[in-house]
């Protein structure tokens, strides 16, 4: 097949969830198919001559990410039916590129990566009556209306967060309509978890939805050959300007960590990830908390952690952080929502706890595991679980099946 991928940022280097998924899908499909790439580039970003994307893709073109002021965002929030995410990457240059490439190249599939790019699928959807038109696949990295619903309901609990809750309530309403439209435009929709698929089905759109989960590079993420001594450190990794991650570490630091420190005052909590948000500044003076910012490699932190924590209260999709930690053989404590859609079980691959007290008790259990029995058991079972279900070599064939099916269906029309 000849496939055009459209992505919201350069897929390489794969430094966070969106780029990890996009790069690995492109790399996996490029082994058997012809791939072209249209992408936005963030400020300061480039696709260097040494990027593996040049070996994986026949053609690559890029457009600078547009910028929107706070005033523009406020005006569109109040006056536009299109949600903020649908305006974030609106670009006449990208519209022109997609129209030109689709008109001049006999693509079998155009795959749109995420709701921020949904409007660009219309260049394909508008050609439904054309001969040999490409099929359109919408890869919905998150069920976005559900994510905003959870944001709103979480922020409504705190009066100081009511402005953010109001924003999310508006976006929730807009995204239900917008996400449904994006699905109707497509010939097939891909969801990253069964939970997301269930939520998308509630929008009442007939377009078939198939789960093609996120995966993990099992050779890159693995337990260390020579295990390091377990530290007295609790580790969280993630992009730290992402609202669900901010909420997670604030909740843990303010609600669960004090309960842990009562019994284990020597414990340190490391928050590891790029772009720490100003909302985290309240934690910087805490003697037991370290906010590292971006690090070259998260794996050494995960390998040495007494517990890798996933205290998520908001979110959707399949969380790469959980897959990475399990692949590294870490002992994990997570909320139910933190591993929603992955299929793990409490006491099997990790410990699952949802209240501050339960979360603290689970962490203390690992801190008190002096002989390492629990660490080894949970780590081995977590590693075995991702080997069985989440290697990219298992996931790419599922996407190929979706593409082959939708292409056959489009050609019969």
Short mmCIF file of C-alpha atoms in Angstrom, two decimals:
data_model
loop_
_atom_site.label_atom_id
_atom_site.label_comp_id
_atom_site.label_asym_id
_atom_site.label_seq_id
_atom_site.Cartn_x
_atom_site.Cartn_y
_atom_site.Cartn_z
CA UNK A 1 0.00 0.00 0.00
CA UNK A 2 1.01 3.61 -0.48
CA UNK A 3 0.15 5.47 2.70
CA UNK A 4 0.25 9.17 3.57
CA UNK A 5 0.73 9.89 7.27
CA UNK A 6 -0.23 13.33 8.61
CA UNK A 7 1.18 14.06 12.07
CA UNK A 8 0.97 17.03 14.48
CA UNK A 9 4.72 17.07 15.15
CA UNK A 10 7.81 15.38 13.79
CA UNK A 11 7.59 11.67 14.71
CA UNK A 12 11.32 11.55 15.40
CA UNK A 13 12.82 11.74 17.93
CA UNK A 14 10.03 9.86 19.78
CA UNK A 15 10.07 11.73 23.09
CA UNK A 16 6.46 11.61 24.26
CA UNK A 17 3.26 9.68 23.68
CA UNK A 18 2.16 11.09 20.32
CA UNK A 19 5.57 10.88 18.70
CA UNK A 20 6.30 7.44 20.16
CA UNK A 21 3.13 6.07 18.60
CA UNK A 22 3.54 7.82 15.28
CA UNK A 23 7.19 6.88 14.81
CA UNK A 24 6.61 3.23 15.63
CA UNK A 25 3.56 2.96 13.37
CA UNK A 26 5.54 4.49 10.51
CA UNK A 27 8.56 2.30 11.19
CA UNK A 28 6.46 -0.84 11.41
CA UNK A 29 4.47 -0.18 8.23
CA UNK A 30 7.50 1.00 6.24
CA UNK A 31 8.87 -2.55 6.25
CA UNK A 32 6.14 -3.61 3.79
CA UNK A 33 4.53 -0.43 2.47
CA UNK A 34 5.43 2.93 0.92
CA UNK A 35 5.09 5.79 3.41
CA UNK A 36 4.96 9.55 2.77
CA UNK A 37 4.85 12.05 5.64
CA UNK A 38 3.32 15.48 6.09
CA UNK A 39 4.01 16.98 9.50
CA UNK A 40 4.02 20.14 11.53
CA UNK A 41 7.26 21.27 13.17
CA UNK A 42 7.36 22.93 16.56
CA UNK A 43 9.53 26.04 17.03
CA UNK A 44 13.18 25.03 16.87
CA UNK A 45 12.30 21.57 15.57
CA UNK A 46 13.74 20.17 12.35
CA UNK A 47 14.05 16.87 10.55
CA UNK A 48 17.81 16.52 10.27
CA UNK A 49 19.66 14.79 7.47
CA UNK A 50 20.46 11.91 9.82
CA UNK A 51 16.85 11.32 10.86
CA UNK A 52 15.67 7.72 10.25
CA UNK A 53 12.49 9.22 8.81
CA UNK A 54 14.38 9.72 5.53
CA UNK A 55 14.96 5.97 5.27
CA UNK A 56 11.39 5.13 6.28
CA UNK A 57 9.53 7.66 4.13
CA UNK A 58 9.63 8.27 0.41
CA UNK A 59 8.62 11.94 0.66
CA UNK A 60 8.55 14.29 3.64
CA UNK A 61 7.23 17.84 3.82
CA UNK A 62 6.66 20.03 6.85
CA UNK A 63 4.85 23.19 7.93
CA UNK A 64 5.67 25.34 10.96
CA UNK A 65 3.17 24.97 13.78
CA UNK A 66 0.92 28.04 13.83
CA UNK A 67 0.76 30.16 16.97
CA UNK A 68 -2.40 31.38 18.68
CA UNK A 69 -2.49 34.06 21.33
CA UNK A 70 -4.38 33.71 24.60
CA UNK A 71 -6.79 36.36 23.33
CA UNK A 72 -7.50 34.34 20.20
CA UNK A 73 -8.11 31.22 22.27
CA UNK A 74 -10.51 33.06 24.58
CA UNK A 75 -12.43 34.48 21.63
CA UNK A 76 -12.75 31.09 19.95
CA UNK A 77 -13.74 29.43 23.23
CA UNK A 78 -16.57 31.92 23.62
CA UNK A 79 -17.59 32.37 20.01
CA UNK A 80 -16.63 29.38 17.85
CA UNK A 81 -18.30 25.99 17.56
CA UNK A 82 -14.94 24.39 16.75
CA UNK A 83 -13.08 23.21 19.87
CA UNK A 84 -9.69 24.57 20.83
CA UNK A 85 -7.99 21.37 19.61
CA UNK A 86 -9.55 21.78 16.17
CA UNK A 87 -8.07 25.28 15.80
CA UNK A 88 -4.64 24.63 17.32
CA UNK A 89 -3.03 23.47 14.05
CA UNK A 90 -5.18 25.27 11.49
CA UNK A 91 -2.87 26.18 8.59
CA UNK A 92 -3.58 27.24 5.02
CA UNK A 93 -0.16 25.90 4.05
CA UNK A 94 -0.98 22.42 5.35
CA UNK A 95 -4.39 22.43 3.64
CA UNK A 96 -2.68 23.29 0.35
CA UNK A 97 -0.04 20.57 0.76
CA UNK A 98 -2.58 17.85 1.50
CA UNK A 99 -4.80 18.84 -1.43
CA UNK A 100 -1.83 18.84 -3.79
CA UNK A 101 -0.35 15.55 -2.61
CA UNK A 102 -3.70 13.74 -2.61
CA UNK A 103 -4.56 15.04 -6.09
CA UNK A 104 -1.16 14.23 -7.60
CA UNK A 105 -0.35 10.91 -5.90
CA UNK A 106 -2.29 7.66 -6.03
CA UNK A 107 -2.43 7.02 -2.29
CA UNK A 108 -4.26 3.96 -1.05
CA UNK A 109 -4.62 5.30 2.49
CA UNK A 110 -4.39 8.69 4.17
CA UNK A 111 -3.96 8.30 7.93
CA UNK A 112 -4.70 11.31 10.14
CA UNK A 113 -2.97 11.19 13.52
CA UNK A 114 -5.14 12.78 16.18
CA UNK A 115 -8.04 15.17 16.65
CA UNK A 116 -5.82 18.25 16.14
CA UNK A 117 -5.58 17.27 12.46
CA UNK A 118 -9.14 16.14 11.86
CA UNK A 119 -9.93 19.06 9.53
CA UNK A 120 -7.25 17.88 7.11
CA UNK A 121 -9.09 14.64 6.53
CA UNK A 122 -11.73 16.58 4.64
CA UNK A 123 -9.44 16.86 1.63
CA UNK A 124 -9.87 13.10 1.39
CA UNK A 125 -13.47 12.82 2.56
CA UNK A 126 -14.47 15.40 -0.05
CA UNK A 127 -13.20 13.09 -2.81
CA UNK A 128 -15.60 10.26 -1.99
CA UNK A 129 -17.13 10.38 -5.45
CA UNK A 130 -13.71 10.40 -7.16
CA UNK A 131 -12.31 7.34 -8.88
CA UNK A 132 -9.42 5.68 -7.06
CA UNK A 133 -9.74 7.98 -4.07
CA UNK A 134 -7.65 7.08 -1.02
CA UNK A 135 -9.35 5.64 2.01
CA UNK A 136 -9.27 7.85 5.11
CA UNK A 137 -8.23 6.44 8.49
CA UNK A 138 -8.60 8.56 11.63
CA UNK A 139 -6.23 7.44 14.40
CA UNK A 140 -7.76 8.91 17.56
CA UNK A 141 -4.90 8.96 20.07
CA UNK A 142 -7.31 9.84 22.89
CA UNK A 143 -11.06 9.98 23.21
CA UNK A 144 -10.83 13.73 23.61
CA UNK A 145 -14.37 14.53 24.70
CA UNK A 146 -13.99 11.99 27.51
CA UNK A 147 -10.66 13.51 28.55
CA UNK A 148 -12.23 16.98 28.82
CA UNK A 149 -15.19 15.57 30.71
CA UNK A 150 -12.82 14.05 33.26
CA UNK A 151 -10.80 17.27 33.44
CA UNK A 152 -13.95 19.24 34.19
CA UNK A 153 -15.28 16.88 36.84
CA UNK A 154 -11.88 16.73 38.55
CA UNK A 155 -11.35 20.50 38.56
CA UNK A 156 -14.87 21.21 39.83
CA UNK A 157 -13.79 19.72 43.20
CA UNK A 158 -11.44 22.66 43.80
CA UNK A 159 -12.85 26.24 43.71
CA UNK A 160 -9.48 27.65 42.59
CA UNK A 161 -9.72 25.38 39.51
CA UNK A 162 -13.25 26.43 38.50
CA UNK A 163 -12.05 28.61 35.56
CA UNK A 164 -10.24 25.56 34.16
CA UNK A 165 -13.33 23.45 34.81
CA UNK A 166 -15.47 25.96 32.89
CA UNK A 167 -13.05 25.79 29.95
CA UNK A 168 -13.20 21.99 29.96
CA UNK A 169 -17.00 21.96 30.16
CA UNK A 170 -17.17 24.11 27.01
CA UNK A 171 -14.56 21.96 25.23
CA UNK A 172 -16.34 18.77 26.29
CA UNK A 173 -19.55 19.96 24.62
CA UNK A 174 -17.74 21.11 21.46
CA UNK A 175 -15.59 17.97 21.20
CA UNK A 176 -18.55 15.58 21.29
CA UNK A 177 -19.81 17.16 18.07
CA UNK A 178 -16.37 17.64 16.51
CA UNK A 179 -15.08 14.16 17.31
CA UNK A 180 -18.25 12.64 15.88
CA UNK A 181 -17.79 14.66 12.66
CA UNK A 182 -14.17 13.50 12.34
CA UNK A 183 -15.32 9.90 12.68
CA UNK A 184 -18.06 10.34 10.04
CA UNK A 185 -15.53 11.79 7.61
CA UNK A 186 -13.33 8.70 7.98
CA UNK A 187 -13.68 5.27 6.42
CA UNK A 188 -12.23 3.69 9.57
CA UNK A 189 -11.39 4.86 13.08
CA UNK A 190 -8.59 3.52 15.23
CA UNK A 191 -8.80 3.75 19.04
CA UNK A 192 -5.93 2.98 21.37
CA UNK A 193 -7.93 1.11 24.03
CA UNK A 194 -11.20 -0.73 24.46
CA UNK A 195 -12.25 1.93 26.99
CA UNK A 196 -11.76 4.65 24.37
CA UNK A 197 -13.61 2.58 21.77
CA UNK A 198 -16.57 2.19 24.14
CA UNK A 199 -16.68 5.94 24.73
CA UNK A 200 -16.45 6.71 21.01
CA UNK A 201 -19.29 4.30 20.25
CA UNK A 202 -21.52 6.45 22.48
CA UNK A 203 -21.26 9.23 19.88
CA UNK A 204 -23.53 7.15 17.65
CA UNK A 205 -21.38 7.16 14.49
CA UNK A 206 -21.51 4.16 12.14
CA UNK A 207 -17.85 4.26 11.07
CA UNK A 208 -16.13 1.05 12.25
CA UNK A 209 -13.79 1.52 15.25
CA UNK A 210 -10.92 -0.89 15.85
CA UNK A 211 -8.55 -0.99 18.81
CA UNK A 212 -4.87 -0.73 17.85
CA UNK A 213 -3.17 -0.08 21.15
CA UNK A 214 0.03 1.73 21.91
CA UNK A 215 3.06 -0.49 22.23
CA UNK A 216 6.55 -0.59 23.64
CA UNK A 217 10.01 -1.27 22.20
CA UNK A 218 10.88 -4.37 24.20
CA UNK A 219 14.56 -4.19 23.35
CA UNK A 220 14.93 -0.54 24.35
CA UNK A 221 12.89 -0.87 27.56
CA UNK A 222 13.93 -3.90 29.56
CA UNK A 223 15.14 -4.78 33.05
CA UNK A 224 18.83 -3.97 33.55
CA UNK A 225 21.28 -6.81 32.89
CA UNK A 226 22.92 -6.04 36.23
CA UNK A 227 20.16 -4.88 38.58
CA UNK A 228 20.93 -1.69 40.47
CA UNK A 229 20.32 -1.33 44.21
CA UNK A 230 16.75 -0.25 44.90
CA UNK A 231 16.71 3.32 46.18
CA UNK A 232 14.26 4.99 48.55
CA UNK A 233 12.85 6.91 45.62
CA UNK A 234 9.37 7.12 44.12
CA UNK A 235 9.38 7.99 40.42
CA UNK A 236 6.84 9.55 38.07
CA UNK A 237 7.68 10.24 34.42
CA UNK A 238 5.73 12.21 31.86
CA UNK A 239 5.40 15.44 29.91
CA UNK A 240 4.93 17.88 32.74
CA UNK A 241 2.90 20.53 30.96
CA UNK A 242 0.21 17.91 30.23
CA UNK A 243 -2.81 18.60 32.41
CA UNK A 244 -3.51 15.00 33.56
CA UNK A 245 0.15 14.58 34.58
CA UNK A 246 0.10 17.85 36.52
CA UNK A 247 -3.05 16.79 38.35
CA UNK A 248 -1.54 13.37 39.11
CA UNK A 249 1.65 14.60 40.76
CA UNK A 250 -0.13 17.37 42.69
CA UNK A 251 -2.68 14.89 44.04
CA UNK A 252 0.02 12.42 45.03
CA UNK A 253 2.34 15.05 46.55
CA UNK A 254 -0.40 16.75 48.53
CA UNK A 255 -2.61 13.82 49.52
CA UNK A 256 -0.61 10.57 49.56
CA UNK A 257 3.02 11.57 50.08
CA UNK A 258 2.46 13.09 53.56
CA UNK A 259 1.01 9.74 54.69
CA UNK A 260 4.07 7.93 53.33
CA UNK A 261 6.53 10.33 54.96
CA UNK A 262 4.99 9.69 58.38
CA UNK A 263 6.38 6.14 58.20
CA UNK A 264 9.28 6.60 55.77
CA UNK A 265 10.72 10.11 56.24
CA UNK A 266 13.78 9.35 54.08
CA UNK A 267 11.75 8.81 50.91
CA UNK A 268 12.22 11.09 47.89
CA UNK A 269 9.70 11.73 45.14
CA UNK A 270 11.16 12.44 41.70
CA UNK A 271 9.01 14.12 39.03
CA UNK A 272 10.78 13.51 35.72
CA UNK A 273 9.75 15.05 32.44
CA UNK A 274 10.02 18.00 30.08
CA UNK A 275 8.36 21.40 30.49
CA UNK A 276 7.38 21.47 34.18
CA UNK A 277 4.28 23.64 34.47
CA UNK A 278 4.19 26.66 36.83
CA UNK A 279 1.44 24.89 38.80
CA UNK A 280 4.19 22.56 40.05
CA UNK A 281 6.17 25.43 41.57
CA UNK A 282 4.40 24.89 44.89
CA UNK A 283 6.29 21.59 45.18
CA UNK A 284 9.79 22.94 44.52
CA UNK A 285 10.52 23.93 48.12
CA UNK A 286 9.44 20.53 49.50
CA UNK A 287 12.56 18.80 50.87
CA UNK A 288 11.39 15.36 49.72
CA UNK A 289 10.47 16.33 46.15
CA UNK A 290 12.72 16.79 43.14
CA UNK A 291 11.47 18.19 39.82
CA UNK A 292 14.15 17.26 37.29
CA UNK A 293 12.75 18.64 34.05
CA UNK A 294 13.79 16.79 30.90
CA UNK A 295 16.42 14.07 31.29
CA UNK A 296 18.44 12.30 28.61
CA UNK A 297 17.14 8.86 29.61
CA UNK A 298 14.36 7.96 32.04
CA UNK A 299 15.33 4.29 32.30
CA UNK A 300 17.99 4.59 35.05
CA UNK A 301 15.45 6.41 37.23
CA UNK A 302 12.85 3.71 36.65
CA UNK A 303 15.34 0.89 37.27
CA UNK A 304 16.35 2.24 40.68
CA UNK A 305 12.90 3.25 41.93
CA UNK A 306 11.43 1.67 45.03
CA UNK A 307 8.09 2.28 43.31
CA UNK A 308 7.11 3.69 39.96
CA UNK A 309 3.85 5.55 40.56
CA UNK A 310 0.96 6.34 38.19
CA UNK A 311 -1.46 8.39 40.33
CA UNK A 312 -3.66 9.48 37.40
CA UNK A 313 -7.14 10.84 38.05
CA UNK A 314 -7.68 12.20 34.52
CA UNK A 315 -6.77 10.80 31.14
CA UNK A 316 -7.56 8.39 28.35
CA UNK A 317 -5.90 6.16 25.81
CA UNK A 318 -3.17 3.64 26.63
CA UNK A 319 -0.50 5.21 28.81
CA UNK A 320 3.03 4.74 27.56
CA UNK A 321 4.38 5.37 31.04
CA UNK A 322 2.74 2.16 32.31
CA UNK A 323 4.08 0.12 29.38
CA UNK A 324 7.58 1.55 29.79
CA UNK A 325 7.68 0.82 33.52
CA UNK A 326 6.38 -2.73 33.09
CA UNK A 327 8.87 -3.38 30.30
CA UNK A 328 11.64 -2.17 32.63
CA UNK A 329 10.51 -4.65 35.28
CA UNK A 330 9.54 -1.91 37.75
CA UNK A 331 7.34 -2.36 40.81
CA UNK A 332 4.33 -0.14 40.05
CA UNK A 333 1.58 1.47 42.08
CA UNK A 334 -1.22 2.95 39.97
CA UNK A 335 -4.75 4.21 40.23
CA UNK A 336 -7.37 2.27 38.28
CA UNK A 337 -7.56 5.10 35.75
CA UNK A 338 -3.78 5.12 35.39
CA UNK A 339 -3.88 1.72 33.69
CA UNK A 340 -7.37 1.86 32.20
CA UNK A 341 -7.61 -0.15 29.02
CA UNK A 342 -4.34 -2.03 29.49
CA UNK A 343 -5.79 -5.18 31.06
CA UNK A 344 -3.56 -5.54 34.12
CA UNK A 345 -4.78 -6.91 37.45
CA UNK A 346 -4.18 -5.72 40.99
CA UNK A 347 -1.59 -7.89 42.80
CA UNK A 348 -0.59 -9.50 39.51
CA UNK A 349 1.37 -7.04 37.35
CA UNK A 350 1.19 -4.12 39.80
CA UNK A 351 -0.57 -2.74 42.87
CA UNK A 352 -3.71 -0.68 42.18
CA UNK A 353 -5.05 1.87 44.68
CA UNK A 354 -7.43 4.81 44.29
CA UNK A 355 -7.61 6.70 47.59
CA UNK A 356 -4.70 8.58 49.18
CA UNK A 357 -4.58 6.12 52.09
CA UNK A 358 -4.72 3.04 49.86
CA UNK A 359 -2.06 4.51 47.57
CA UNK A 360 0.21 5.34 50.49
CA UNK A 361 -0.19 1.84 51.96
CA UNK A 362 0.68 0.22 48.63
CA UNK A 363 3.81 2.37 48.29
CA UNK A 364 4.85 1.62 51.89
CA UNK A 365 4.45 -2.07 51.18
CA UNK A 366 7.11 -1.78 48.48
CA UNK A 367 9.32 0.47 50.59
CA UNK A 368 9.24 -2.17 53.33
CA UNK A 369 10.10 -4.99 50.90
CA UNK A 370 13.60 -5.33 52.29
CA UNK A 371 14.41 -8.64 50.59
CA UNK A 372 12.96 -7.49 47.23
CA UNK A 373 10.51 -10.38 46.85
CA UNK A 374 7.58 -8.14 45.88
CA UNK A 375 9.72 -6.09 43.51
CA UNK A 376 10.94 -9.16 41.68
CA UNK A 377 7.49 -10.74 41.51
CA UNK A 378 5.67 -7.65 40.23
CA UNK A 379 8.52 -6.72 37.91
CA UNK A 380 8.70 -10.17 36.31
CA UNK A 381 4.94 -10.41 35.84
CA UNK A 382 4.72 -6.89 34.41
CA UNK A 383 7.53 -7.63 31.95
CA UNK A 384 5.90 -10.90 30.91
CA UNK A 385 2.58 -9.11 30.38
CA UNK A 386 3.96 -6.50 27.96
CA UNK A 387 5.94 -9.19 26.12
CA UNK A 388 2.69 -11.08 25.55
CA UNK A 389 0.51 -8.13 24.55
CA UNK A 390 2.31 -4.87 23.79
CA UNK A 391 5.35 -5.40 21.55
CA UNK A 392 5.11 -3.33 18.38
CA UNK A 393 5.63 -6.48 16.34
CA UNK A 394 2.25 -7.65 17.65
CA UNK A 395 0.51 -4.32 17.14
CA UNK A 396 1.54 -3.41 13.58
CA UNK A 397 -0.25 -6.43 12.00
CA UNK A 398 -3.48 -5.26 13.68
CA UNK A 399 -3.15 -1.87 12.01
CA UNK A 400 -2.30 -3.51 8.67
CA UNK A 401 -5.52 -5.52 8.90
CA UNK A 402 -7.51 -2.32 9.44
CA UNK A 403 -5.86 -0.65 6.46
CA UNK A 404 -6.31 -3.64 4.17
CA UNK A 405 -9.97 -4.00 5.16
CA UNK A 406 -10.82 -0.34 4.66
CA UNK A 407 -8.99 -0.24 1.35
CA UNK A 408 -10.93 -3.22 0.01
CA UNK A 409 -14.17 -1.62 1.20
CA UNK A 410 -13.33 1.72 -0.42
CA UNK A 411 -12.55 0.07 -3.75
CA UNK A 412 -15.92 -1.72 -3.75
CA UNK A 413 -17.79 1.58 -3.45
#
